[in-house]
């Protein structure tokens, strides 16, 4: 049995099947469909996550070839997520393209200050904007939801500056509603844990490098191999701080698992391997910000 367990209301798939989306959710979805038809052509910033997949799915259903889904790839995109993007696009017949982004060439991005995400999104939206103009596409859209308005999201400023529209916000959909509507639509991402870029796992002030990104990527692959589903590998230079969902802490605390994690993460180059007893929570790196 799967369930939504990402810091939002936890609802299992059997309950969702019985309940179905509320009338209010379906009304918002209809407004979303109407909005895409009004736009006539869109370029979707597609990462393969819950929100951008739902946006891409609805845009494709309403606009067909007039909806182009574009994934920006760089060292900060997890390897497994690249494969998931391709699988989702193939399964649902999305018109998908891949571009390369060079945020790591920007010293302001590598410096990893709390506004790092702005420089990443500025790079992405600059390239998507050029692509949209070259193709005669009316709008660039993202998967931001109502939840993103109240959170610390420097990338939102870049979206605003580049004229990127957020259809889910425009029709008032939050992340929980997107998950329920995704489940209703049969999207495999409905209960997928959030998966921001790998740089978000590196502590603020610690320089973002290819080597550190690869260590985080390999570390999170190790966690998947060991059976964990919801987690973060937080890179603090010589120390790694592993967060796992509270429901998975018993697995993490088994003696043989502790020894396995310590050995495998030390093999990645970390001097100290720690388990965060607070467990996984989205945006944990922002807890150090005033």
mmCIF file of C-alpha atoms in Angstrom:
data_model
loop_
_atom_site.group_PDB
_atom_site.id
_atom_site.type_symbol
_atom_site.label_atom_id
_atom_site.label_comp_id
_atom_site.label_asym_id
_atom_site.label_seq_id
_atom_site.Cartn_x
_atom_site.Cartn_y
_atom_site.Cartn_z
ATOM 1 C CA UNK A 1 0.000 0.000 0.000
ATOM 2 C CA UNK A 2 1.372 3.420 -0.963
ATOM 3 C CA UNK A 3 0.633 6.648 0.840
ATOM 4 C CA UNK A 4 1.358 10.332 0.710
ATOM 5 C CA UNK A 5 4.036 10.747 3.382
ATOM 6 C CA UNK A 6 6.034 13.833 2.509
ATOM 7 C CA UNK A 7 5.165 16.198 5.303
ATOM 8 C CA UNK A 8 1.628 16.575 3.951
ATOM 9 C CA UNK A 9 -1.599 14.876 5.014
ATOM 10 C CA UNK A 10 -0.985 11.120 4.878
ATOM 11 C CA UNK A 11 -3.588 9.281 2.804
ATOM 12 C CA UNK A 12 -3.126 5.772 1.438
ATOM 13 C CA UNK A 13 -4.025 4.799 -2.130
ATOM 14 C CA UNK A 14 -7.043 2.694 -1.101
ATOM 15 C CA UNK A 15 -8.544 5.696 0.663
ATOM 16 C CA UNK A 16 -7.869 7.869 -2.364
ATOM 17 C CA UNK A 17 -9.567 5.339 -4.619
ATOM 18 C CA UNK A 18 -12.623 5.389 -2.360
ATOM 19 C CA UNK A 19 -12.735 9.153 -1.914
ATOM 20 C CA UNK A 20 -11.627 10.486 -5.256
ATOM 21 C CA UNK A 21 -10.888 14.189 -5.753
ATOM 22 C CA UNK A 22 -13.367 16.608 -4.220
ATOM 23 C CA UNK A 23 -15.652 18.723 -6.374
ATOM 24 C CA UNK A 24 -13.481 21.721 -5.527
ATOM 25 C CA UNK A 25 -10.338 19.982 -6.781
ATOM 26 C CA UNK A 26 -12.040 18.920 -9.995
ATOM 27 C CA UNK A 27 -13.264 22.477 -10.529
ATOM 28 C CA UNK A 28 -9.700 23.758 -10.173
ATOM 29 C CA UNK A 29 -8.512 21.118 -12.628
ATOM 30 C CA UNK A 30 -11.118 22.259 -15.129
ATOM 31 C CA UNK A 31 -9.920 25.846 -14.717
ATOM 32 C CA UNK A 32 -6.384 24.581 -15.353
ATOM 33 C CA UNK A 33 -7.506 22.923 -18.579
ATOM 34 C CA UNK A 34 -9.284 26.096 -19.639
ATOM 35 C CA UNK A 35 -6.181 28.139 -18.831
ATOM 36 C CA UNK A 36 -3.972 25.979 -21.059
ATOM 37 C CA UNK A 37 -6.427 26.279 -23.930
ATOM 38 C CA UNK A 38 -6.314 30.041 -23.503
ATOM 39 C CA UNK A 39 -2.498 29.981 -23.611
ATOM 40 C CA UNK A 40 -2.635 27.934 -26.841
ATOM 41 C CA UNK A 41 1.031 26.848 -26.652
ATOM 42 C CA UNK A 42 3.348 26.254 -23.707
ATOM 43 C CA UNK A 43 6.849 25.116 -22.867
ATOM 44 C CA UNK A 44 6.785 23.170 -19.575
ATOM 45 C CA UNK A 45 9.826 23.145 -17.282
ATOM 46 C CA UNK A 46 9.695 19.379 -16.686
ATOM 47 C CA UNK A 47 11.717 17.755 -13.892
ATOM 48 C CA UNK A 48 9.738 14.540 -13.508
ATOM 49 C CA UNK A 49 8.528 15.511 -10.027
ATOM 50 C CA UNK A 50 4.938 15.405 -8.792
ATOM 51 C CA UNK A 51 3.980 18.934 -9.784
ATOM 52 C CA UNK A 52 5.728 19.347 -13.134
ATOM 53 C CA UNK A 53 4.520 15.909 -14.240
ATOM 54 C CA UNK A 54 0.923 16.850 -13.507
ATOM 55 C CA UNK A 55 1.347 20.168 -15.350
ATOM 56 C CA UNK A 56 2.920 18.371 -18.320
ATOM 57 C CA UNK A 57 0.159 15.753 -18.352
ATOM 58 C CA UNK A 58 -2.692 18.289 -18.378
ATOM 59 C CA UNK A 59 -0.915 20.562 -20.875
ATOM 60 C CA UNK A 60 -0.330 17.626 -23.207
ATOM 61 C CA UNK A 61 -3.946 16.474 -22.894
ATOM 62 C CA UNK A 62 -5.256 19.921 -23.805
ATOM 63 C CA UNK A 63 -2.668 21.133 -26.327
ATOM 64 C CA UNK A 64 -1.019 18.025 -27.786
ATOM 65 C CA UNK A 65 2.048 18.987 -29.827
ATOM 66 C CA UNK A 66 1.603 22.601 -28.730
ATOM 67 C CA UNK A 67 2.881 21.538 -25.293
ATOM 68 C CA UNK A 68 6.642 20.960 -25.214
ATOM 69 C CA UNK A 69 8.174 19.509 -22.036
ATOM 70 C CA UNK A 70 11.817 20.454 -21.535
ATOM 71 C CA UNK A 71 14.185 18.996 -18.947
ATOM 72 C CA UNK A 72 17.294 20.952 -18.013
ATOM 73 C CA UNK A 73 20.108 18.514 -17.283
ATOM 74 C CA UNK A 74 23.336 19.189 -15.410
ATOM 75 C CA UNK A 75 25.419 17.561 -12.684
ATOM 76 C CA UNK A 76 22.845 18.724 -10.121
ATOM 77 C CA UNK A 77 20.096 16.477 -11.563
ATOM 78 C CA UNK A 78 20.114 12.966 -10.017
ATOM 79 C CA UNK A 79 20.830 10.163 -12.458
ATOM 80 C CA UNK A 80 17.730 8.190 -11.490
ATOM 81 C CA UNK A 81 15.557 11.276 -12.079
ATOM 82 C CA UNK A 82 16.824 11.569 -15.654
ATOM 83 C CA UNK A 83 15.618 8.037 -16.300
ATOM 84 C CA UNK A 84 12.265 8.748 -14.647
ATOM 85 C CA UNK A 85 11.698 11.798 -16.851
ATOM 86 C CA UNK A 86 12.266 9.703 -19.951
ATOM 87 C CA UNK A 87 9.990 6.902 -18.726
ATOM 88 C CA UNK A 88 7.129 9.246 -17.844
ATOM 89 C CA UNK A 89 7.372 11.058 -21.171
ATOM 90 C CA UNK A 90 7.295 7.762 -23.043
ATOM 91 C CA UNK A 91 4.437 6.313 -20.988
ATOM 92 C CA UNK A 92 2.161 9.326 -21.449
ATOM 93 C CA UNK A 93 3.217 10.404 -24.910
ATOM 94 C CA UNK A 94 4.705 13.728 -23.849
ATOM 95 C CA UNK A 95 6.663 15.747 -26.382
ATOM 96 C CA UNK A 96 9.904 16.008 -24.433
ATOM 97 C CA UNK A 97 13.285 17.575 -25.104
ATOM 98 C CA UNK A 98 16.484 17.882 -23.064
ATOM 99 C CA UNK A 99 18.754 20.892 -22.805
ATOM 100 C CA UNK A 100 22.029 21.279 -20.934
ATOM 101 C CA UNK A 101 22.282 23.987 -18.286
ATOM 102 C CA UNK A 102 25.567 25.467 -17.052
ATOM 103 C CA UNK A 103 24.745 26.827 -13.604
ATOM 104 C CA UNK A 104 27.987 25.308 -12.293
ATOM 105 C CA UNK A 105 29.904 27.758 -14.472
ATOM 106 C CA UNK A 106 28.487 30.605 -12.361
ATOM 107 C CA UNK A 107 30.689 31.340 -9.307
ATOM 108 C CA UNK A 108 27.649 32.776 -7.507
ATOM 109 C CA UNK A 109 25.933 29.410 -7.803
ATOM 110 C CA UNK A 110 29.016 27.470 -6.714
ATOM 111 C CA UNK A 111 29.412 29.731 -3.661
ATOM 112 C CA UNK A 112 26.214 28.108 -2.329
ATOM 113 C CA UNK A 113 24.720 31.034 -0.456
ATOM 114 C CA UNK A 114 21.064 30.758 0.598
ATOM 115 C CA UNK A 115 20.016 32.368 -2.717
ATOM 116 C CA UNK A 116 21.811 29.684 -4.773
ATOM 117 C CA UNK A 117 18.546 28.486 -6.301
ATOM 118 C CA UNK A 118 18.016 31.877 -7.929
ATOM 119 C CA UNK A 119 21.099 31.474 -10.133
ATOM 120 C CA UNK A 120 20.103 27.938 -11.129
ATOM 121 C CA UNK A 121 16.597 29.010 -12.142
ATOM 122 C CA UNK A 122 17.924 32.142 -13.828
ATOM 123 C CA UNK A 123 20.103 29.922 -16.035
ATOM 124 C CA UNK A 124 17.256 27.496 -16.752
ATOM 125 C CA UNK A 125 14.591 30.099 -17.491
ATOM 126 C CA UNK A 126 16.958 32.127 -19.664
ATOM 127 C CA UNK A 127 17.471 29.105 -21.909
ATOM 128 C CA UNK A 128 13.812 28.097 -21.859
ATOM 129 C CA UNK A 129 12.818 31.641 -22.782
ATOM 130 C CA UNK A 130 15.132 31.635 -25.807
ATOM 131 C CA UNK A 131 13.837 28.220 -26.848
ATOM 132 C CA UNK A 132 10.220 29.348 -26.537
ATOM 133 C CA UNK A 133 10.847 32.459 -28.647
ATOM 134 C CA UNK A 134 12.681 30.456 -31.309
ATOM 135 C CA UNK A 135 9.795 27.969 -31.499
ATOM 136 C CA UNK A 136 7.047 30.579 -31.387
ATOM 137 C CA UNK A 137 5.707 29.130 -28.122
ATOM 138 C CA UNK A 138 3.494 31.509 -26.178
ATOM 139 C CA UNK A 139 4.449 30.806 -22.579
ATOM 140 C CA UNK A 140 7.003 29.095 -20.355
ATOM 141 C CA UNK A 141 5.288 27.443 -17.368
ATOM 142 C CA UNK A 142 6.513 25.729 -14.210
ATOM 143 C CA UNK A 143 5.057 23.439 -11.548
ATOM 144 C CA UNK A 144 4.992 25.809 -8.579
ATOM 145 C CA UNK A 145 2.010 25.333 -6.257
ATOM 146 C CA UNK A 146 0.311 27.442 -3.614
ATOM 147 C CA UNK A 147 2.636 25.899 -0.999
ATOM 148 C CA UNK A 148 5.628 27.528 -2.696
ATOM 149 C CA UNK A 149 4.307 31.022 -2.091
ATOM 150 C CA UNK A 150 4.881 30.962 1.665
ATOM 151 C CA UNK A 151 8.175 29.028 1.612
ATOM 152 C CA UNK A 152 11.680 30.402 1.041
ATOM 153 C CA UNK A 153 12.042 29.951 -2.719
ATOM 154 C CA UNK A 154 14.669 32.216 -4.349
ATOM 155 C CA UNK A 155 13.916 30.546 -7.665
ATOM 156 C CA UNK A 156 10.473 32.156 -7.652
ATOM 157 C CA UNK A 157 12.139 35.548 -8.133
ATOM 158 C CA UNK A 158 13.883 34.249 -11.261
ATOM 159 C CA UNK A 159 10.579 32.899 -12.572
ATOM 160 C CA UNK A 160 8.953 36.290 -12.106
ATOM 161 C CA UNK A 161 11.809 38.130 -13.810
ATOM 162 C CA UNK A 162 11.656 35.823 -16.839
ATOM 163 C CA UNK A 163 7.879 35.975 -17.155
ATOM 164 C CA UNK A 164 7.432 32.288 -16.305
ATOM 165 C CA UNK A 165 3.831 31.456 -15.444
ATOM 166 C CA UNK A 166 2.737 29.091 -12.682
ATOM 167 C CA UNK A 167 -0.615 27.629 -13.780
ATOM 168 C CA UNK A 168 -1.124 25.623 -10.584
ATOM 169 C CA UNK A 169 -0.878 28.816 -8.520
ATOM 170 C CA UNK A 170 -3.116 30.680 -10.958
ATOM 171 C CA UNK A 171 -5.940 28.195 -10.361
ATOM 172 C CA UNK A 172 -5.206 27.842 -6.625
ATOM 173 C CA UNK A 173 -3.914 24.244 -6.441
ATOM 174 C CA UNK A 174 -1.735 23.168 -3.535
ATOM 175 C CA UNK A 175 0.649 20.210 -3.461
ATOM 176 C CA UNK A 176 -1.736 17.865 -1.655
ATOM 177 C CA UNK A 177 -4.438 18.548 -4.248
ATOM 178 C CA UNK A 178 -1.968 17.945 -7.071
ATOM 179 C CA UNK A 179 -1.124 14.565 -5.551
ATOM 180 C CA UNK A 180 -4.782 13.577 -5.323
ATOM 181 C CA UNK A 181 -5.520 14.713 -8.874
ATOM 182 C CA UNK A 182 -2.380 12.912 -10.090
ATOM 183 C CA UNK A 183 -3.590 9.722 -8.432
ATOM 184 C CA UNK A 184 -6.993 10.171 -10.073
ATOM 185 C CA UNK A 185 -5.268 10.573 -13.459
ATOM 186 C CA UNK A 186 -3.173 7.442 -12.966
ATOM 187 C CA UNK A 187 0.153 9.261 -12.823
ATOM 188 C CA UNK A 188 2.870 7.149 -11.123
ATOM 189 C CA UNK A 189 4.303 10.264 -9.498
ATOM 190 C CA UNK A 190 1.293 10.886 -7.232
ATOM 191 C CA UNK A 191 3.068 9.574 -4.115
ATOM 192 C CA UNK A 192 6.633 10.305 -5.193
ATOM 193 C CA UNK A 193 8.764 11.956 -2.479
ATOM 194 C CA UNK A 194 9.925 15.480 -3.258
ATOM 195 C CA UNK A 195 13.246 15.526 -5.091
ATOM 196 C CA UNK A 196 14.886 18.933 -5.488
ATOM 197 C CA UNK A 197 18.289 19.264 -7.142
ATOM 198 C CA UNK A 198 21.370 17.655 -5.615
ATOM 199 C CA UNK A 199 22.863 21.030 -4.701
ATOM 200 C CA UNK A 200 20.091 21.487 -2.122
ATOM 201 C CA UNK A 201 21.734 18.667 -0.141
ATOM 202 C CA UNK A 202 25.004 20.594 0.266
ATOM 203 C CA UNK A 203 25.219 22.822 3.341
ATOM 204 C CA UNK A 204 25.082 26.552 2.665
ATOM 205 C CA UNK A 205 28.585 27.995 2.389
ATOM 206 C CA UNK A 206 30.104 24.695 1.258
ATOM 207 C CA UNK A 207 31.175 25.125 -2.364
ATOM 208 C CA UNK A 208 29.130 23.183 -4.897
ATOM 209 C CA UNK A 209 31.463 20.970 -6.921
ATOM 210 C CA UNK A 210 31.014 18.082 -9.325
ATOM 211 C CA UNK A 211 32.669 15.746 -6.821
ATOM 212 C CA UNK A 212 30.299 16.709 -3.995
ATOM 213 C CA UNK A 213 27.266 16.391 -6.249
ATOM 214 C CA UNK A 214 28.423 12.941 -7.329
ATOM 215 C CA UNK A 215 28.919 11.915 -3.689
ATOM 216 C CA UNK A 216 25.369 12.946 -2.826
ATOM 217 C CA UNK A 217 23.965 11.269 -5.939
ATOM 218 C CA UNK A 218 25.782 8.018 -5.178
ATOM 219 C CA UNK A 219 24.819 8.252 -1.507
ATOM 220 C CA UNK A 220 21.136 8.551 -2.322
ATOM 221 C CA UNK A 221 21.429 5.639 -4.742
ATOM 222 C CA UNK A 222 22.880 3.597 -1.864
ATOM 223 C CA UNK A 223 19.866 4.514 0.268
ATOM 224 C CA UNK A 224 17.506 3.300 -2.460
ATOM 225 C CA UNK A 225 19.503 0.079 -2.827
ATOM 226 C CA UNK A 226 19.140 -0.532 0.921
ATOM 227 C CA UNK A 227 15.364 -0.224 0.742
ATOM 228 C CA UNK A 228 14.757 3.336 1.923
ATOM 229 C CA UNK A 229 12.086 5.339 0.144
ATOM 230 C CA UNK A 230 11.999 8.788 1.724
ATOM 231 C CA UNK A 231 15.320 10.303 2.756
ATOM 232 C CA UNK A 232 17.974 12.951 2.181
ATOM 233 C CA UNK A 233 21.751 12.712 2.101
ATOM 234 C CA UNK A 234 22.983 16.049 3.482
ATOM 235 C CA UNK A 235 26.577 16.959 2.636
ATOM 236 C CA UNK A 236 28.449 18.936 5.330
ATOM 237 C CA UNK A 237 31.981 18.734 3.887
ATOM 238 C CA UNK A 238 33.677 15.859 5.794
ATOM 239 C CA UNK A 239 30.394 14.917 7.510
ATOM 240 C CA UNK A 240 27.302 13.375 5.952
ATOM 241 C CA UNK A 241 23.954 13.768 7.744
ATOM 242 C CA UNK A 242 21.455 11.136 6.663
ATOM 243 C CA UNK A 243 17.761 11.890 7.127
ATOM 244 C CA UNK A 244 15.165 9.134 6.776
ATOM 245 C CA UNK A 245 11.392 9.297 7.194
ATOM 246 C CA UNK A 246 10.205 8.573 10.760
ATOM 247 C CA UNK A 247 8.458 5.421 9.505
ATOM 248 C CA UNK A 248 11.816 4.115 8.273
ATOM 249 C CA UNK A 249 13.918 4.927 11.350
ATOM 250 C CA UNK A 250 13.566 1.404 12.748
ATOM 251 C CA UNK A 251 15.209 0.056 9.590
ATOM 252 C CA UNK A 252 17.983 2.656 9.791
ATOM 253 C CA UNK A 253 18.721 1.871 13.441
ATOM 254 C CA UNK A 254 19.298 -1.847 13.003
ATOM 255 C CA UNK A 255 22.860 -2.731 13.968
ATOM 256 C CA UNK A 256 23.677 -4.316 10.619
ATOM 257 C CA UNK A 257 22.203 -1.338 8.756
ATOM 258 C CA UNK A 258 24.216 1.137 10.840
ATOM 259 C CA UNK A 259 27.414 -0.748 10.062
ATOM 260 C CA UNK A 260 26.500 -0.923 6.358
ATOM 261 C CA UNK A 261 25.741 2.794 6.135
ATOM 262 C CA UNK A 262 28.933 3.733 7.985
ATOM 263 C CA UNK A 263 31.094 1.588 5.722
ATOM 264 C CA UNK A 264 29.520 2.597 2.431
ATOM 265 C CA UNK A 265 29.440 6.326 3.152
ATOM 266 C CA UNK A 266 33.024 6.335 4.375
ATOM 267 C CA UNK A 267 33.910 4.688 1.063
ATOM 268 C CA UNK A 268 32.399 7.783 -0.591
ATOM 269 C CA UNK A 269 34.989 9.929 1.199
ATOM 270 C CA UNK A 270 33.077 11.136 4.271
ATOM 271 C CA UNK A 271 35.037 11.142 7.532
ATOM 272 C CA UNK A 272 31.950 11.183 9.733
ATOM 273 C CA UNK A 273 28.652 9.400 9.041
ATOM 274 C CA UNK A 274 25.658 10.582 11.075
ATOM 275 C CA UNK A 275 21.934 9.838 11.265
ATOM 276 C CA UNK A 276 19.636 12.800 11.969
ATOM 277 C CA UNK A 277 17.327 11.727 14.811
ATOM 278 C CA UNK A 278 14.724 14.312 13.800
ATOM 279 C CA UNK A 279 14.240 12.339 10.597
ATOM 280 C CA UNK A 280 13.563 13.537 7.075
ATOM 281 C CA UNK A 281 11.859 16.887 6.574
ATOM 282 C CA UNK A 282 11.760 19.019 3.471
ATOM 283 C CA UNK A 283 13.902 22.165 3.554
ATOM 284 C CA UNK A 284 16.037 21.086 6.513
ATOM 285 C CA UNK A 285 18.989 23.110 5.210
ATOM 286 C CA UNK A 286 16.900 26.276 5.658
ATOM 287 C CA UNK A 287 16.654 25.674 9.398
ATOM 288 C CA UNK A 288 19.983 27.465 9.891
ATOM 289 C CA UNK A 289 18.604 30.636 8.282
ATOM 290 C CA UNK A 290 17.204 33.382 10.468
#
